[in-house]
Coordinates of C-alpha atoms in Angstrom, one line a residue:
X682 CA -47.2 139.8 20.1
X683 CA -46.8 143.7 19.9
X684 CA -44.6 143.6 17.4
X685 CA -47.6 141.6 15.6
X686 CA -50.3 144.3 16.3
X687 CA -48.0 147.1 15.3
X688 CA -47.5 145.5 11.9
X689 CA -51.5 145.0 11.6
X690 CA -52.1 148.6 11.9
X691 CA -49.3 149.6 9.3
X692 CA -50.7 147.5 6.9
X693 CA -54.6 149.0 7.5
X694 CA -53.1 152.5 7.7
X695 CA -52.1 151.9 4.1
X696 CA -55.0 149.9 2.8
X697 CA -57.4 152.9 3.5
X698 CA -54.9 155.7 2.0
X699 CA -55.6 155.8 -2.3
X700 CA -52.3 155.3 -4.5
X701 CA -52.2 158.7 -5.8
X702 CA -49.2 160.6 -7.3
X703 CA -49.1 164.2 -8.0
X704 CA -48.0 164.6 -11.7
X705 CA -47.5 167.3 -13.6
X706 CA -49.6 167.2 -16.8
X707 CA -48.4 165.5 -20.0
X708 CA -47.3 168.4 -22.3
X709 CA -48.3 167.7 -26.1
X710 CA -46.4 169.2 -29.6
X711 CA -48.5 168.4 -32.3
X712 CA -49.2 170.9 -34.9
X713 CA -52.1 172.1 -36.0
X714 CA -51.7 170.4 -39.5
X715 CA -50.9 166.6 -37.4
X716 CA -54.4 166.9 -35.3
X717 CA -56.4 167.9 -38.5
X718 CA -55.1 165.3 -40.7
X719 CA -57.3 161.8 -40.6
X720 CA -55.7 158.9 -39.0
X721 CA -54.8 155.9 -41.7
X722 CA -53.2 152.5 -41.6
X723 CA -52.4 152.3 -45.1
X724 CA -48.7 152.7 -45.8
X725 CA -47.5 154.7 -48.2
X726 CA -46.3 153.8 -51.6
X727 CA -42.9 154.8 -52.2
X728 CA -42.2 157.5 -54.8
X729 CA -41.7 156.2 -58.5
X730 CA -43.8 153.0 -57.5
X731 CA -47.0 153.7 -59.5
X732 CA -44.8 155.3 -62.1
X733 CA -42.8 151.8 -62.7
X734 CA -46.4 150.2 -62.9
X735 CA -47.6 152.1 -65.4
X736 CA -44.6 152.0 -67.5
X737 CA -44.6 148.0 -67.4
X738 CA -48.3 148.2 -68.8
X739 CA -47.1 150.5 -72.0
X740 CA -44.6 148.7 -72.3
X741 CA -46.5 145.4 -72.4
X742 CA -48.7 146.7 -75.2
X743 CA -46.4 148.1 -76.7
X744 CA -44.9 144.5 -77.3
X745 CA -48.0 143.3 -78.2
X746 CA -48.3 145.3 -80.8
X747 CA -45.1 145.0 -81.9
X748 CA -45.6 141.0 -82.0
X749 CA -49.0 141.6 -84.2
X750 CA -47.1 144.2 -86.4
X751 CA -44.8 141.6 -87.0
X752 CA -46.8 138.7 -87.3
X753 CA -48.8 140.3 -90.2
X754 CA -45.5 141.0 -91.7
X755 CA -44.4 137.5 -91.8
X756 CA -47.8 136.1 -93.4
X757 CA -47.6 138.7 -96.3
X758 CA -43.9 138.4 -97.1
X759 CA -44.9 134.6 -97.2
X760 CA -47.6 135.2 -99.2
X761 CA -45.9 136.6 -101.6
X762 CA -43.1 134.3 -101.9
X763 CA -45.2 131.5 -102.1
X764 CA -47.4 133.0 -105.1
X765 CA -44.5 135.2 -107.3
X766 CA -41.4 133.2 -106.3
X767 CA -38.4 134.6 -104.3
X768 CA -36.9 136.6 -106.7
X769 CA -37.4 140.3 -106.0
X770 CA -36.9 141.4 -109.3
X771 CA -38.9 139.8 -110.6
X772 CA -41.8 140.2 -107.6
X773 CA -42.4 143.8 -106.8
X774 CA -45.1 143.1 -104.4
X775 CA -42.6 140.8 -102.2
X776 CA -39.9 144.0 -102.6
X777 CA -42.3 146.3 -101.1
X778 CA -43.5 144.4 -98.3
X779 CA -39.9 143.4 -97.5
X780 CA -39.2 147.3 -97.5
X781 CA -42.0 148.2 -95.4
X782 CA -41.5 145.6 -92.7
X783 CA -37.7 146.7 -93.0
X784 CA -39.2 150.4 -91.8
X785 CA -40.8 148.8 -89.3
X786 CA -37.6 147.3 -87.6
X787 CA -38.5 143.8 -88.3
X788 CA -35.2 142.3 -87.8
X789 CA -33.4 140.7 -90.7
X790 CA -33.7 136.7 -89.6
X791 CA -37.2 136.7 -89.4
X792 CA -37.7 138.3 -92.9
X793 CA -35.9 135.9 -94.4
X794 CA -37.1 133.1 -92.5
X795 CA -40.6 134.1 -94.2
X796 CA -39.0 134.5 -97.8
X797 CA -37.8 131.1 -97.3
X798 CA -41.0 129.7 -95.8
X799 CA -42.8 131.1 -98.4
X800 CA -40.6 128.3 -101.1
X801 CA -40.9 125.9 -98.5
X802 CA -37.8 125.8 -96.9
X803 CA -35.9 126.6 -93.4
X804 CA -33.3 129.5 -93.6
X805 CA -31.1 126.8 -93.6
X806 CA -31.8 125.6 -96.8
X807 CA -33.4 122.1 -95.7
X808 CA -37.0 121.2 -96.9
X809 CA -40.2 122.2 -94.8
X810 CA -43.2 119.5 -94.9
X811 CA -46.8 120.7 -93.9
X812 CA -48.2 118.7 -91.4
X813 CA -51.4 119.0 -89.1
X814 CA -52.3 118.4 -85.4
X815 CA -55.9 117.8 -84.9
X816 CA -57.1 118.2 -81.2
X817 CA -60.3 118.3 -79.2
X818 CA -60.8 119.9 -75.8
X819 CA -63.8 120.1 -73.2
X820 CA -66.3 121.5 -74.0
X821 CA -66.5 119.9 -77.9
X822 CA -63.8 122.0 -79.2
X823 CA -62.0 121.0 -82.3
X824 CA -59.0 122.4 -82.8
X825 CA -56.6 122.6 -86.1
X826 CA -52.8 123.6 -86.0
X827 CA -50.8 123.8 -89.3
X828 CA -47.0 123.6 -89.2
X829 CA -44.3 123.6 -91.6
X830 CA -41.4 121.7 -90.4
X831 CA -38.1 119.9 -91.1
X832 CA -38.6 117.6 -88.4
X833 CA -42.2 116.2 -88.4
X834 CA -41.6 113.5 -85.3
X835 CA -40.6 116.2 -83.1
X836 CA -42.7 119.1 -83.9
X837 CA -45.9 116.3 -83.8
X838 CA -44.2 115.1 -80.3
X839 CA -43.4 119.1 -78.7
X840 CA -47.5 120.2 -79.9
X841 CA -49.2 117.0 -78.1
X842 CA -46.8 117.6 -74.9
X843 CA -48.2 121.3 -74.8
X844 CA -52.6 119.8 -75.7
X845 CA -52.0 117.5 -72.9
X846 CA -51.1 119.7 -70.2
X847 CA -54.1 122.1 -70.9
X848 CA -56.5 119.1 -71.3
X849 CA -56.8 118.4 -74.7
X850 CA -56.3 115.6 -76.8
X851 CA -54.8 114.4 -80.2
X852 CA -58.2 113.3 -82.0
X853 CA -59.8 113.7 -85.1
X854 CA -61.0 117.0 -85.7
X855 CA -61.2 117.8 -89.5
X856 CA -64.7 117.3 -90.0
X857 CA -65.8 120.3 -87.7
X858 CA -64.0 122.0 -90.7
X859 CA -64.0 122.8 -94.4
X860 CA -61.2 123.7 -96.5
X861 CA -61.8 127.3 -98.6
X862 CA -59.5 129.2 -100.2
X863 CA -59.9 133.1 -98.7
X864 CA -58.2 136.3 -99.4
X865 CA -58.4 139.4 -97.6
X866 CA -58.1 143.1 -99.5
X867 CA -57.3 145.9 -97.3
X868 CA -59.5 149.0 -97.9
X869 CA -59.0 151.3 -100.5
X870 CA -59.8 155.1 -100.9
X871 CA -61.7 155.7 -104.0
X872 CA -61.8 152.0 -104.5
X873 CA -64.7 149.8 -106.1
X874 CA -68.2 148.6 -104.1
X875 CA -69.1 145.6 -103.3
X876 CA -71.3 145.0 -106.3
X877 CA -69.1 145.5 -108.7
X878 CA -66.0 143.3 -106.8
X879 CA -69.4 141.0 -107.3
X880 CA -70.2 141.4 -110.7
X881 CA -66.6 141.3 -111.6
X882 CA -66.3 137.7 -109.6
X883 CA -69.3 135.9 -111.0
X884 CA -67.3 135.8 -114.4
X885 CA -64.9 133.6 -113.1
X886 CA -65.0 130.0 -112.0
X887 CA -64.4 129.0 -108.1
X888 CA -65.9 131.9 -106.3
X889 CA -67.9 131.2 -103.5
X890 CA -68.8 134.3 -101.6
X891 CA -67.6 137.7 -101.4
X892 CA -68.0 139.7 -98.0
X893 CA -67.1 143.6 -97.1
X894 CA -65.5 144.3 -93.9
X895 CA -66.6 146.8 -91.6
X896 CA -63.4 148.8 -92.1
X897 CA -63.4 148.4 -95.5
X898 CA -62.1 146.3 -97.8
X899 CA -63.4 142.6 -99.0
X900 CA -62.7 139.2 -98.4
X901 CA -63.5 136.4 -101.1
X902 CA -63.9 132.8 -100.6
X903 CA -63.0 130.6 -103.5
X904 CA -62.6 126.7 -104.2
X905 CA -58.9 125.8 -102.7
X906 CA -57.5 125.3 -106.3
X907 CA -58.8 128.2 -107.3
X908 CA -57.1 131.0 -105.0
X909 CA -54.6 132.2 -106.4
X910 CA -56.5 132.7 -109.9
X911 CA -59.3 134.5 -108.5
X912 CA -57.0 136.6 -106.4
X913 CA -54.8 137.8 -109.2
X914 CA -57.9 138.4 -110.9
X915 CA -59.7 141.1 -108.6
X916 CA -55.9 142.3 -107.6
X917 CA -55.5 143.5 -111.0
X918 CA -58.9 144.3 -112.1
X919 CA -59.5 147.0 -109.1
X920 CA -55.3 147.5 -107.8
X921 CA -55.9 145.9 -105.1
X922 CA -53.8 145.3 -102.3
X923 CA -53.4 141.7 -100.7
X924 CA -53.5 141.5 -96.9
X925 CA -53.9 137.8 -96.9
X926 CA -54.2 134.7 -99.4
X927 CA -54.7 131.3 -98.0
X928 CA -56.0 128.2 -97.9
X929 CA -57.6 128.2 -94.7
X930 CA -59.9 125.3 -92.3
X931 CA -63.0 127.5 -92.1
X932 CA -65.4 125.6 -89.4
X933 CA -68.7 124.8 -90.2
X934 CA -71.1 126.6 -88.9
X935 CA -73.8 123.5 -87.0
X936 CA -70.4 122.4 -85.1
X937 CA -69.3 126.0 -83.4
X938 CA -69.4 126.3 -80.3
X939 CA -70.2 129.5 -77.6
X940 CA -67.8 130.4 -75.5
X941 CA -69.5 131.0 -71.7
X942 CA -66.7 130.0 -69.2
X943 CA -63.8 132.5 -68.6
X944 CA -62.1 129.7 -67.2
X945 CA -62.5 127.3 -69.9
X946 CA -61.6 130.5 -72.4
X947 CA -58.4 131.1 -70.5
X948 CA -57.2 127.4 -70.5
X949 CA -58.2 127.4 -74.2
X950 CA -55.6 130.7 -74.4
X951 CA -53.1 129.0 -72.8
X952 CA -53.4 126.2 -75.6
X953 CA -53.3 128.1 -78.3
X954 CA -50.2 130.8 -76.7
X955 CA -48.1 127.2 -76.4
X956 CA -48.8 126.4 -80.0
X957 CA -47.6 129.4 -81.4
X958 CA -44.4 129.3 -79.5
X959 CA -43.5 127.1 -81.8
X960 CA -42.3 128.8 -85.1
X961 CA -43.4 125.9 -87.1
X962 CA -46.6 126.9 -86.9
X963 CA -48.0 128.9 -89.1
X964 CA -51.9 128.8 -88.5
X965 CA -54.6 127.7 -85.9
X966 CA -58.1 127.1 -86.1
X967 CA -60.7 126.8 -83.6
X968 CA -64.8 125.8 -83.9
X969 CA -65.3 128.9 -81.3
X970 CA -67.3 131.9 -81.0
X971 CA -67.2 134.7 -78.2
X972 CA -70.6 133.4 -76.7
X973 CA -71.1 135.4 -73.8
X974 CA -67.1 136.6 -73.1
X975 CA -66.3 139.5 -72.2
X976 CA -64.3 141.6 -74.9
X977 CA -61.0 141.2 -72.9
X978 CA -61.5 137.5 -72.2
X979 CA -62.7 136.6 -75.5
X980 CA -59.0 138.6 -77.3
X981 CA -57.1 136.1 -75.5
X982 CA -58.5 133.2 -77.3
X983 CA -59.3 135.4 -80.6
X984 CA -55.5 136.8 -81.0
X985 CA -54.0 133.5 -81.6
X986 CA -56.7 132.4 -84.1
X987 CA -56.2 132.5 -88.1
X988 CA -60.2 132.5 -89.3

């Protein structure tokens, strides 16, 4: 029993005395520049990070424009095949734009591969036949691809696979579209007006309209058989230089359609990048107008268009 009481006043004794230590204070070394500095939780990017982003965006449009620059190349060395013939003695205008897209490091498969397109055959030697896909896609867009291929099953079979995984379908479409016959003249300095590329194209048969472009320039729409007349024509008449010459599916005007979705733009992008994949293609058209795109939306359904 004492033993018990003893222990009871041990533990009051130390119930009523505060747990206190005796410390010496905490001692801080921060400099004056650390306690200034605001406090952030964002980490750091590593040196030569933003750098490596910006270089992959030049370098992206850089490509681009490469891709464009050749692109153009192909059509005109085409062109010109198709209307003077291979034979570079005898076509000066096929020479020179071989020699210019040569400059421009266009590599040597690809210019012949448009020489040869431009007769109507593979590099190869084997025999290209035209063919057309015809397509519609939500919301009422007609779509037109034109290929040259040696191998018409599976070109037909490889450009449905691509419509139906963005939506589309193989369906009638031509009638959204008229055939013309259109040639585009780059801009020259010192070169004629627009009335008297006008007065000078009423004299011949075939002519439909004659536009200038904003940067200069002129395109003329003909009747399709008569393109290449009419062309040779004005070439000569004012020296003229060709930029493009082709019979093209020019949509008619009560069947275009806005474009207001950026979603429905981008899917129609992704179309339209799977076509021209293929290298059997050599033209796409679209009833489509930039509606209410913005600019950067609208270029990825506009770059892969040929009207």
């Amino acid at each position: 029993m004492i033993l018990q009481r003893q222990t009871l006043r041990r533990l009051a004794t130390i119930q009523q005395k505060p747990l206190i230590w005796d410390a010496a204070p905490i001692q801080t070394s921060i400099c004056r520049r650390c306690r200034e500095r605001s406090f952030a939780t964002t980490a750091r990017l590593e040196a030569g990070h933003n750098k490596w982003s910006k270089t992959k965006h030049i370098k992206a449009v850089t490509d681009k424009k490469k891709m464009i620059d050749r692109t153009n190349f192909v059509k005109v060395i085409t062109m010109y095949s198709r209307m003077y013939g291979e034979n570079l003695q005898f076509n000066p205008q096929l020479a020179g734009a071989i020699a210019a897209a040569t400059k421009a490091s266009v590599p040597k498969s690809i210019i012949e591969g448009a020489v040869a397109r431009g007769q109507g055959r593979s590099t190869s030697g084997a025999q290209l036949e035209p063919m057309t896909l015809e397509a519609l896609i939500a919301p009422n867009i007609a779509i037109i691809a034109e290929a040259e291929t040696d191998n018409k099953i599976r070109t037909i079979s490889d450009l449905k696979l691509v419509a139906k995984r963005c939506g589309a379908v193989a369906s009638a479409s031509a009638f959204y579209f008229t055939k013309r016959g259109r040639t585009i003249f780059k801009a020259k300095e010192g070169g004629p007006t627009l009335s008297e590329v006008l007065e000078e194209a009423i004299e011949h048969e075939g002519v439909e309209d004659i536009e200038e472009l904003p940067e200069g320039g002129f395109v003329t729409w003909t009747e399709p058989a008569m393109l290449t007349s009419v062309t040779e024509v004005l070439s000569r008449k004012f020296g003229l230089e060709l930029m493009e010459s082709d019979i093209i599916w020019a949509p008619n005007e009560d069947t275009m359609v806005d474009m207001e979705s950026p979603a429905t733009a981008l899917n129609l992008g992704d179309l339209l990048s799977g076509f021209k994949d293929f290298p059997e293609v050599k033209a796409i058209y679209v009833n489509v107008r930039q509606g209410s795109l913005s600019d950067e939306v609208w270029e990825k359904v506009n770059g892969y268009l040929d009207i």
